[in-house]
mmCIF file of C-alpha atoms and ligand atoms in Angstrom:
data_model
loop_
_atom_site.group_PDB
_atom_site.id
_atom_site.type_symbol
_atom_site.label_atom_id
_atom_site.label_comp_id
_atom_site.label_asym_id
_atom_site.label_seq_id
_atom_site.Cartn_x
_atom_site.Cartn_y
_atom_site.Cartn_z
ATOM 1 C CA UNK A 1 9.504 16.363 13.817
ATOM 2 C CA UNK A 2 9.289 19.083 16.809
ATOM 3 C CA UNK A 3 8.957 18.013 19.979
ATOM 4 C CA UNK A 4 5.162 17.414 20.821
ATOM 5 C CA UNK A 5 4.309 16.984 17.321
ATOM 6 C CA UNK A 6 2.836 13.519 15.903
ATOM 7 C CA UNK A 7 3.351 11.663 13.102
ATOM 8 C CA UNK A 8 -0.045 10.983 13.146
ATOM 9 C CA UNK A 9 -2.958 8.016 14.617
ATOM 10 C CA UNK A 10 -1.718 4.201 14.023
ATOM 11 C CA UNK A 11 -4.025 1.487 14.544
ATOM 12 C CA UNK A 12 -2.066 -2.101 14.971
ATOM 13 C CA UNK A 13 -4.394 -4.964 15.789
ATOM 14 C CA UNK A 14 -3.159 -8.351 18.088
ATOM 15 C CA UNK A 15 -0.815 -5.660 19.734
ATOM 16 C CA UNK A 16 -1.255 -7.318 23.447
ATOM 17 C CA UNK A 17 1.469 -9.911 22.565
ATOM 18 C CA UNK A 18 4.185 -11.026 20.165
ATOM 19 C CA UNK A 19 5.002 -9.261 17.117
ATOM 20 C CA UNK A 20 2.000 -6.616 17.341
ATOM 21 C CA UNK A 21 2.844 -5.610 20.158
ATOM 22 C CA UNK A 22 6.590 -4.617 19.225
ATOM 23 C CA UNK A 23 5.504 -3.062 16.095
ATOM 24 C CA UNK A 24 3.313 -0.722 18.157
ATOM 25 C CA UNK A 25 6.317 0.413 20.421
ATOM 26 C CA UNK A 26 8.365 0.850 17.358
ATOM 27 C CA UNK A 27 5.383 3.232 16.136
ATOM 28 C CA UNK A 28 5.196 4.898 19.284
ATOM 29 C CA UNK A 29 9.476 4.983 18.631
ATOM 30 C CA UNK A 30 8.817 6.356 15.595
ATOM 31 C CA UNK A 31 6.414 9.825 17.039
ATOM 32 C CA UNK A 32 2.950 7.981 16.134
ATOM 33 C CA UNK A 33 0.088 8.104 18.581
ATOM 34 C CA UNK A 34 -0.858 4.494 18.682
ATOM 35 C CA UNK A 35 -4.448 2.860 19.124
ATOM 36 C CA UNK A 36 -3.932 -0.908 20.010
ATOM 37 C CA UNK A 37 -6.573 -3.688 19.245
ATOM 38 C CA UNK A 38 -6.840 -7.111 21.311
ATOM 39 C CA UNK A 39 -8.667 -9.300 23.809
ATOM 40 C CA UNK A 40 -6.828 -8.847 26.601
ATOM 41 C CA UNK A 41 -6.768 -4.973 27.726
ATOM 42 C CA UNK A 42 -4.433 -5.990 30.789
ATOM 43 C CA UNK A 43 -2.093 -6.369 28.498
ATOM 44 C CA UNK A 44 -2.843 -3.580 26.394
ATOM 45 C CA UNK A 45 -3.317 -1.418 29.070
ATOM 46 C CA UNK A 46 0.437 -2.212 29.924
ATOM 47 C CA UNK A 47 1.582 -1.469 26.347
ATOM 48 C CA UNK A 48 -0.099 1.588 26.831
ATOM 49 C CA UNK A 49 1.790 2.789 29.807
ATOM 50 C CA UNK A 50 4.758 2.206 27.552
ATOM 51 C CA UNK A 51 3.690 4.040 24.622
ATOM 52 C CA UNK A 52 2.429 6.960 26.908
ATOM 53 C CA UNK A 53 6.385 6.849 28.499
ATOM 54 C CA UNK A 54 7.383 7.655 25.083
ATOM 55 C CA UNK A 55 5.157 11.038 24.862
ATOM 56 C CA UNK A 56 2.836 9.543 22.596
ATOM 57 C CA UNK A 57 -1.137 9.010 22.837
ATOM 58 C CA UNK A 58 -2.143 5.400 23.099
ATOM 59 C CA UNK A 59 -5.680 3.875 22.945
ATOM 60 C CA UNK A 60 -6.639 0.292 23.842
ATOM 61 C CA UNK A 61 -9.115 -0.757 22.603
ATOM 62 C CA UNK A 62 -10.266 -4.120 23.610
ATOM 63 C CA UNK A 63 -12.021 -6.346 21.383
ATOM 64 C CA UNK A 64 -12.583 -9.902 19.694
ATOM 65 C CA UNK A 65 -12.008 -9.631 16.043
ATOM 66 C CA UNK A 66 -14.074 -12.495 15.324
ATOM 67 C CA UNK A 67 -16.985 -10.486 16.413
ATOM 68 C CA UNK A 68 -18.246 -7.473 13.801
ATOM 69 C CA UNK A 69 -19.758 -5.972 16.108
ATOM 70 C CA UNK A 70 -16.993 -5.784 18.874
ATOM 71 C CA UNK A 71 -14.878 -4.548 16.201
ATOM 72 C CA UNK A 72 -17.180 -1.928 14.551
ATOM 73 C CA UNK A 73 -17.378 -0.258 17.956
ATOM 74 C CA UNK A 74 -13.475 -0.286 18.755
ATOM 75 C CA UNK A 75 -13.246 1.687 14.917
ATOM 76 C CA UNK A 76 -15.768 3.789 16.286
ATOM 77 C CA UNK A 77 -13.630 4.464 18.970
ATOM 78 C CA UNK A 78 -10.460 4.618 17.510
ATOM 79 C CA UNK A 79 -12.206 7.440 14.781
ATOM 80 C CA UNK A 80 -12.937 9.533 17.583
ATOM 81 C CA UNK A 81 -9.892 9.250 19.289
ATOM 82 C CA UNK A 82 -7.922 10.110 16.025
ATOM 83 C CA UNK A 83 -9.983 13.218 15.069
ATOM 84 C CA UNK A 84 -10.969 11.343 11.736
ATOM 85 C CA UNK A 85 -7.323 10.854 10.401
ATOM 86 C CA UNK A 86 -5.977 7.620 10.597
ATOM 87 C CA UNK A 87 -1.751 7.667 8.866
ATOM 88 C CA UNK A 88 -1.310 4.524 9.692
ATOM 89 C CA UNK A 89 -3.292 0.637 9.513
ATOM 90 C CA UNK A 90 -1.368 -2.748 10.764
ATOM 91 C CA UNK A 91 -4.046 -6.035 10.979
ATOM 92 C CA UNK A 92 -1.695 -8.459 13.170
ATOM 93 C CA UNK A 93 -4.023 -9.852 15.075
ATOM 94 C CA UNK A 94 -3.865 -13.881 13.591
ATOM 95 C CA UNK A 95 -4.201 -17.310 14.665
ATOM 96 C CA UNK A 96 -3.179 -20.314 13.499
ATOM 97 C CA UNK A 97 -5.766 -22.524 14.558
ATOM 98 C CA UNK A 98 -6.005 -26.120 15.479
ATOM 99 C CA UNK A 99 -2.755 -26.861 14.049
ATOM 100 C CA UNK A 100 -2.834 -30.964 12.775
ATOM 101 C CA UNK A 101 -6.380 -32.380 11.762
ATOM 102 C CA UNK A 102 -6.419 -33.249 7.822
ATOM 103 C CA UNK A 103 -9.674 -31.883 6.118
ATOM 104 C CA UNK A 104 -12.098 -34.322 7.113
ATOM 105 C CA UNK A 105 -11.538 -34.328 11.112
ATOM 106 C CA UNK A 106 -11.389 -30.096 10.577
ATOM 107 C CA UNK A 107 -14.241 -28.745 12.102
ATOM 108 C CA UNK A 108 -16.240 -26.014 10.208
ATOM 109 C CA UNK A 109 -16.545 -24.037 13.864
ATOM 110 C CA UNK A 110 -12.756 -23.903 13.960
ATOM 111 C CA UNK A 111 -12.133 -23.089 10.185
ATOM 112 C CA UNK A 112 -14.947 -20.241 10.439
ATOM 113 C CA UNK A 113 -12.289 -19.114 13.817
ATOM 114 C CA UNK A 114 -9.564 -19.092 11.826
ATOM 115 C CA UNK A 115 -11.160 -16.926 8.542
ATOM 116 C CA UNK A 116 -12.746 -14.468 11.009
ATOM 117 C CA UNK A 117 -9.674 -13.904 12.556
ATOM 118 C CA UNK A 118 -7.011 -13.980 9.810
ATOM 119 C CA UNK A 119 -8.686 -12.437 6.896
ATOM 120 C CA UNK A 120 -12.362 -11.379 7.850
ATOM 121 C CA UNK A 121 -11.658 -8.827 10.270
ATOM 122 C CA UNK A 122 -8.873 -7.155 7.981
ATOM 123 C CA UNK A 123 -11.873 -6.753 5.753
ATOM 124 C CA UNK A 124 -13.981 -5.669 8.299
ATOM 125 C CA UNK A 125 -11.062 -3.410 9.484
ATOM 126 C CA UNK A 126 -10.094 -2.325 5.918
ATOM 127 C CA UNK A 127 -14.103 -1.398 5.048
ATOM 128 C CA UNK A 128 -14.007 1.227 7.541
ATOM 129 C CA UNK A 129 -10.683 2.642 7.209
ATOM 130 C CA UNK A 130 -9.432 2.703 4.174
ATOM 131 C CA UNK A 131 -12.251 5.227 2.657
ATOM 132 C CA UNK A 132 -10.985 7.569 5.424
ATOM 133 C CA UNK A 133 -7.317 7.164 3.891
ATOM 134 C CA UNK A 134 -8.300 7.488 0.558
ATOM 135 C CA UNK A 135 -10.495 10.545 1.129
ATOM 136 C CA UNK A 136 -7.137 11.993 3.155
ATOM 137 C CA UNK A 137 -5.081 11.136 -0.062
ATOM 138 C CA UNK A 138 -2.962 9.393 1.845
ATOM 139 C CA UNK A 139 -1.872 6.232 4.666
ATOM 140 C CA UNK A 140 -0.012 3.129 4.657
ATOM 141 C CA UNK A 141 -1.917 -0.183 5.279
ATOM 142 C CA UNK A 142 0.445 -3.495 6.531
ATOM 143 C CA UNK A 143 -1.219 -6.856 6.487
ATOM 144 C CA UNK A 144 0.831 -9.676 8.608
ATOM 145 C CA UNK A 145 -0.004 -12.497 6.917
ATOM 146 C CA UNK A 146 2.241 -15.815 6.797
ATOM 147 C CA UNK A 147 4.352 -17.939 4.455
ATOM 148 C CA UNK A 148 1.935 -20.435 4.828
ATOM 149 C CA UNK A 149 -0.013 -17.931 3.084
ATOM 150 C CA UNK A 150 2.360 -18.681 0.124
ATOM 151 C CA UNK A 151 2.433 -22.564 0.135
ATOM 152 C CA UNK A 152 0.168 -25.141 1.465
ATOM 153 C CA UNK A 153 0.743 -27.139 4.199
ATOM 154 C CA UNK A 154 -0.616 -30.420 5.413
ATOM 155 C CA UNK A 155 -2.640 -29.842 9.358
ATOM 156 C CA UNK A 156 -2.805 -26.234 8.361
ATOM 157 C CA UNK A 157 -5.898 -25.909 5.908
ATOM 158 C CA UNK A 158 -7.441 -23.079 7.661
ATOM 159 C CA UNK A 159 -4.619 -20.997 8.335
ATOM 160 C CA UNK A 160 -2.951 -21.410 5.354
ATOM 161 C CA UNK A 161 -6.238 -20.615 2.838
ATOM 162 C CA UNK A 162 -6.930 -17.863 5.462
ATOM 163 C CA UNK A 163 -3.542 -16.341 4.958
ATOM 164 C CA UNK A 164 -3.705 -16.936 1.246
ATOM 165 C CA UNK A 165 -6.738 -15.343 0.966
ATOM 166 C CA UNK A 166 -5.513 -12.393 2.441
ATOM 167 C CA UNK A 167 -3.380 -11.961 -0.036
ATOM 168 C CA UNK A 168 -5.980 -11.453 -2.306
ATOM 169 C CA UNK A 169 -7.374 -8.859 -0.164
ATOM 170 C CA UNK A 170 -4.461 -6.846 0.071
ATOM 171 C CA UNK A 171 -3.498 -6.921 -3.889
ATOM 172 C CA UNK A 172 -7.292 -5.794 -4.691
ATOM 173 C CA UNK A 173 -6.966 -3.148 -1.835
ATOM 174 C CA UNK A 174 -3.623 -1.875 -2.922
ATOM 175 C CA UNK A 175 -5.378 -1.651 -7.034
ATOM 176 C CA UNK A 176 -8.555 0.145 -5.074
ATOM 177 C CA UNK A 177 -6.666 2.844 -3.210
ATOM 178 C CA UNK A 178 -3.786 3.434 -4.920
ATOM 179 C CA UNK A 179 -4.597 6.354 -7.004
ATOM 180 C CA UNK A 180 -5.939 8.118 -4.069
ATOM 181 C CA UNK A 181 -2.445 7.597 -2.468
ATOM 182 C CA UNK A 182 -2.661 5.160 -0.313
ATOM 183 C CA UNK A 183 -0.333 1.653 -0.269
ATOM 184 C CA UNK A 184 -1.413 -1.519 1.221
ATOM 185 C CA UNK A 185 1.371 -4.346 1.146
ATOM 186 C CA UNK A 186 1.578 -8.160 3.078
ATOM 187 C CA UNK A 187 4.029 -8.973 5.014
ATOM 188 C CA UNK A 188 4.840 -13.177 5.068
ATOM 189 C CA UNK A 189 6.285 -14.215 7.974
ATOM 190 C CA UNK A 190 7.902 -17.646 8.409
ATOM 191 C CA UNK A 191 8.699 -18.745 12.866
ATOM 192 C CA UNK A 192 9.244 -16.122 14.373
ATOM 193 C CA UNK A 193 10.758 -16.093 17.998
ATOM 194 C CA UNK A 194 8.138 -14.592 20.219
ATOM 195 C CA UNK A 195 7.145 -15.717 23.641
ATOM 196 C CA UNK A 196 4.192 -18.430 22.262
ATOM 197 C CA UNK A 197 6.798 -19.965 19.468
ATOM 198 C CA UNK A 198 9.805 -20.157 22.547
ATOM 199 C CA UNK A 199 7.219 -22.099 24.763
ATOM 200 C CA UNK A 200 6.244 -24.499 22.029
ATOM 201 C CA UNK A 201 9.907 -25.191 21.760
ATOM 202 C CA UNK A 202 10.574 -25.334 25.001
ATOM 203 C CA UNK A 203 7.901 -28.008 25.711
ATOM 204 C CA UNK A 204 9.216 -30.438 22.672
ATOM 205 C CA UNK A 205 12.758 -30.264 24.093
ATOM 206 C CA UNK A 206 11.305 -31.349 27.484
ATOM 207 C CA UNK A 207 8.704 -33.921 25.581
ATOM 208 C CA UNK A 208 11.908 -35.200 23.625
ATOM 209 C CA UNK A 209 14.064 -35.504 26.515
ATOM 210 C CA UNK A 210 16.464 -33.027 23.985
ATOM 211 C CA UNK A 211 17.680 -30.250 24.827
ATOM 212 C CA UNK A 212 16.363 -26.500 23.656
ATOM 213 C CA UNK A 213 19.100 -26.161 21.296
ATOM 214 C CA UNK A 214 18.657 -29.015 19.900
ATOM 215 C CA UNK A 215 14.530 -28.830 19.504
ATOM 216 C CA UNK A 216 15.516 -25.608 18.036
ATOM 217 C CA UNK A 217 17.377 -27.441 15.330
ATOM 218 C CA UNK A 218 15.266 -30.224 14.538
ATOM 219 C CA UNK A 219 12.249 -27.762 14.092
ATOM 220 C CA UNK A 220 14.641 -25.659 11.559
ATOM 221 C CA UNK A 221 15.356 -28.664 9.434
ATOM 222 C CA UNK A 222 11.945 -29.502 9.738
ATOM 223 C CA UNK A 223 10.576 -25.843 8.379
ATOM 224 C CA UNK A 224 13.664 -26.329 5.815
ATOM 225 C CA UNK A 225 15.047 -23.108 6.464
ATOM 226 C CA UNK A 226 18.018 -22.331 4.613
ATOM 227 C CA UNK A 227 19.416 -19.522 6.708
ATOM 228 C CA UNK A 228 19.369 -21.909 9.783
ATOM 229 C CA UNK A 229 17.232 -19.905 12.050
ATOM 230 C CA UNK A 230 13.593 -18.717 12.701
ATOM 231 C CA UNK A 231 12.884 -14.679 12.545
ATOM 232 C CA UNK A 232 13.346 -12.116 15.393
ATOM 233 C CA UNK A 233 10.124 -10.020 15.759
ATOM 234 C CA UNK A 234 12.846 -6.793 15.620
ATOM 235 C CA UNK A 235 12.892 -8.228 11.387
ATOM 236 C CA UNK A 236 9.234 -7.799 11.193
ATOM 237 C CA UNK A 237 8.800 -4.801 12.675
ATOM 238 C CA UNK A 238 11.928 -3.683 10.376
ATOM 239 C CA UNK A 239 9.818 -4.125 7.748
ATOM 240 C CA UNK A 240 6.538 -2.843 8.508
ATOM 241 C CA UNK A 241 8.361 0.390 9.775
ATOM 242 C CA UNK A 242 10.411 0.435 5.941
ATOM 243 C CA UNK A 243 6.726 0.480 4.295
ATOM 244 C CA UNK A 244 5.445 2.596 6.219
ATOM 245 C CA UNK A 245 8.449 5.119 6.262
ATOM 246 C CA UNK A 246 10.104 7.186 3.392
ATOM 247 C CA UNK A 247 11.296 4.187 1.669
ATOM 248 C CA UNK A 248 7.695 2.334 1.400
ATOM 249 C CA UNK A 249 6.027 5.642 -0.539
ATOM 250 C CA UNK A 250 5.927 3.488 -3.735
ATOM 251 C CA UNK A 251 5.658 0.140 -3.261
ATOM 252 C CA UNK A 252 2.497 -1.263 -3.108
ATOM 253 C CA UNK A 253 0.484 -4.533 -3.364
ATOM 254 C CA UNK A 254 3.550 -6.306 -2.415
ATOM 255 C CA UNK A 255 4.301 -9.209 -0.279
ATOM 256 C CA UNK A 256 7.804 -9.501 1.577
ATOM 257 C CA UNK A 257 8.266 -12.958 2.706
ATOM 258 C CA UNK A 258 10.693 -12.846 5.800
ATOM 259 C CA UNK A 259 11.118 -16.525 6.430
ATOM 260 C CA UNK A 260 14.926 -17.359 6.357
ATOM 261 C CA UNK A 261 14.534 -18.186 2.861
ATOM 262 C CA UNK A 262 11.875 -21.314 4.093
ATOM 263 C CA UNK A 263 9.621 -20.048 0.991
ATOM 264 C CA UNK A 264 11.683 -19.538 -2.436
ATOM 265 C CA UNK A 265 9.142 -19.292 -4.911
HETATM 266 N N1 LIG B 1 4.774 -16.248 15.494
HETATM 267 C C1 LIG B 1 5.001 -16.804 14.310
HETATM 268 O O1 LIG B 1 5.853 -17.702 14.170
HETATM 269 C C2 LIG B 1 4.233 -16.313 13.097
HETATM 270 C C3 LIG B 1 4.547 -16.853 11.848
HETATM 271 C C4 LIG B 1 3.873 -16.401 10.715
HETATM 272 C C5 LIG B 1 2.893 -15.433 10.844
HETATM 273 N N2 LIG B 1 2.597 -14.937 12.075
HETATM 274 C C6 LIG B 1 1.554 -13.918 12.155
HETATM 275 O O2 LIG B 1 2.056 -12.777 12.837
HETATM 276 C C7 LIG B 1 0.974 -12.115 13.497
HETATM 277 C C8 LIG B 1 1.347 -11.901 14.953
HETATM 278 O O3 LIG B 1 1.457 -13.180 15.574
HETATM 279 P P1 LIG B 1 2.459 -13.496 16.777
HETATM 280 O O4 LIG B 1 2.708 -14.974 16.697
HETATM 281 O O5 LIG B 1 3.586 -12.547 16.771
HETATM 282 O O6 LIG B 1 1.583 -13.114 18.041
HETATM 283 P P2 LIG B 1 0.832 -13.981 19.141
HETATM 284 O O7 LIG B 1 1.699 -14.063 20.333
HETATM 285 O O8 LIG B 1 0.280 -15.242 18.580
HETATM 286 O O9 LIG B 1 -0.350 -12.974 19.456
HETATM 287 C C9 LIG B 1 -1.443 -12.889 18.588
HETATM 288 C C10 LIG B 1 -2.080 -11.524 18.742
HETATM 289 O O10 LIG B 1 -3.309 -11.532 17.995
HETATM 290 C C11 LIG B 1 -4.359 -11.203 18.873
HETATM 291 N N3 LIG B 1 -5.558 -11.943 18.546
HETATM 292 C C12 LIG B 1 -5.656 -13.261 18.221
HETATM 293 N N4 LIG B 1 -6.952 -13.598 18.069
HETATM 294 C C13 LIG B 1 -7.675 -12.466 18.308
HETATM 295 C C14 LIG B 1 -9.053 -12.177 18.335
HETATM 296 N N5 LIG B 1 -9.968 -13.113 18.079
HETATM 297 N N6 LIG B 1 -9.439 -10.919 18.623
HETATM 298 C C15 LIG B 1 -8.527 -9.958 18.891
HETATM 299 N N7 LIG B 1 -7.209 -10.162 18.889
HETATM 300 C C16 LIG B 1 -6.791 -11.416 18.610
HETATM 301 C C17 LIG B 1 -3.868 -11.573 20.265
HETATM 302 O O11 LIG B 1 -4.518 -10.779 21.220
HETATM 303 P P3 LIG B 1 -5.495 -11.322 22.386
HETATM 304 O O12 LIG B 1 -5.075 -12.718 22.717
HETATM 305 O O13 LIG B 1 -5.322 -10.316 23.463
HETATM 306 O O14 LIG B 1 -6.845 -11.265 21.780
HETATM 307 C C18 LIG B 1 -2.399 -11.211 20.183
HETATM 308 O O15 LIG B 1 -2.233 -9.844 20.433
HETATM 309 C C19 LIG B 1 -0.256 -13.019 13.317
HETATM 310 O O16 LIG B 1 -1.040 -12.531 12.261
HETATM 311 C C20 LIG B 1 0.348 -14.364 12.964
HETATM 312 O O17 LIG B 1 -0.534 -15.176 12.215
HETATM 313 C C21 LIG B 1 3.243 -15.349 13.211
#
């Protein structure tokens, strides 16, 4: 690629914090101009200094994904901004909800959060954009979904049928617009080391009287992860950067589980 030219518009969703918001610097890394989704625009607006350092285009584009019509205006937006042509589609935006209550104590409001966050607005997301891809013949689609997504788990009904269900969404997406070229894969996360998931260990180690190290442990054996630790986000963003590179042209309705081996099916 010349200097000034772009690999084209990338959209990444939940890019104000955590694992979003490295996979949209690694886009911007990687010569795409990058529109990034979220509630908080100081944040984003910070991102976008740093994607605009890089000599890329950045958008922010601030909105609650729970809402349709917050989001239908933001893809408004972003099909403006991008001229119509859109190379490039990464939902990471998630939650994981209330994180204990057993079906029964659940509340409806907060599984209806949880849906409209982790699989609802992909929908919504993928409704708009993917009949631009397919009528360009071409674009790469990454879902972040979770290993949870892969296995249930008890205190995590919502997230884990939200996750699971987006699954779904992605394998009948990929079978959609595959023969007009464009590939639409899940990524399934197990812990992964951002800022939130080193606070939440920080406060057990101080709630156990333990220290990090060793809260770090006991939640490893407790996740049963064979390879000992939890995931950087640099081996997320390795992986959405793979399928959406060279190396991701055929592959398609997949979903890489990058969990430290937590989830051996
Ligand atoms: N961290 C983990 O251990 C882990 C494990 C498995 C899967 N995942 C998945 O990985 C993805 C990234 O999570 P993360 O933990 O790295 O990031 P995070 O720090 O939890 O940040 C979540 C991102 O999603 C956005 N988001 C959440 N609810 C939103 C809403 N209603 N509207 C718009 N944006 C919303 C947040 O933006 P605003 O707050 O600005 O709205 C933020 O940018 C998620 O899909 C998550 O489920 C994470």
């Amino acid at each position: 690629m010349r200097a000034g030219e772009t690999a084209g518009a990338a959209f990444v969703t939940g890019a104000s914090a955590g694992t979003g918001r490295e996979i949209a610097l690694a886009l911007a890394a990687a010569g795409h101009d990058v529109a990034v989704l979220g509630r908080r625009v100081d944040a984003l607006e910070e991102l976008a200094v740093e994607i605009a350092a890089m000599g890329r285009r950045a958008l922010v584009l601030g909105a609650d994904v729970r809402e349709a019509d917050q989001l239908e205006a933001a893809l408004d937006r972003l099909l403006d901004w991008s001229d119509g042509r859109i190379e490039v589609v990464v939902n990471a935006a998630g939650t994981t909800g209330p994180l204990s209550p057993p079906i029964g104590q659940y509340s409806l409001a907060d599984f209806d959060s949880t849906v409209a966050t982790n699989l609802r607005a992909p929908f919504i997301v993928m409704s708009r954009l993917l009949p631009v891809m397919r009528g360009a013949g071409r674009g790469r689609i990454v879902n972040i979904g979770g290993n949870h997504g892969m296995r249930g788990r008890a205190g995590r009904s919502s997230y884990s049928a939200s996750k699971w269900g987006l699954r779904g969404l992605t394998r009948s997406a990929a079978l959609e617009a595959g023969p007009d070229g464009v590939t639409v894969n899940y990524i399934a996360p197990g812990p992964i080391a951002i800022p939130r998931m080193k606070a939440n260990w920080k406060a057990q180690a101080e709630a156990g009287g333990i220290s990090e190290d060793e809260a770090l442990r006991a939640y490893v054996a407790n996740m049963g992860i064979p390879l000992g630790k939890p995931s950087e986000a640099e081996d997320i963003v390795a992986m959405v950067m793979y399928l959406v590179g060279p190396g991701g042209r055929n592959i398609t309705g997949q979903e890489l589980v990058i969990d430290g081996g937590a989830t051996v099916l």
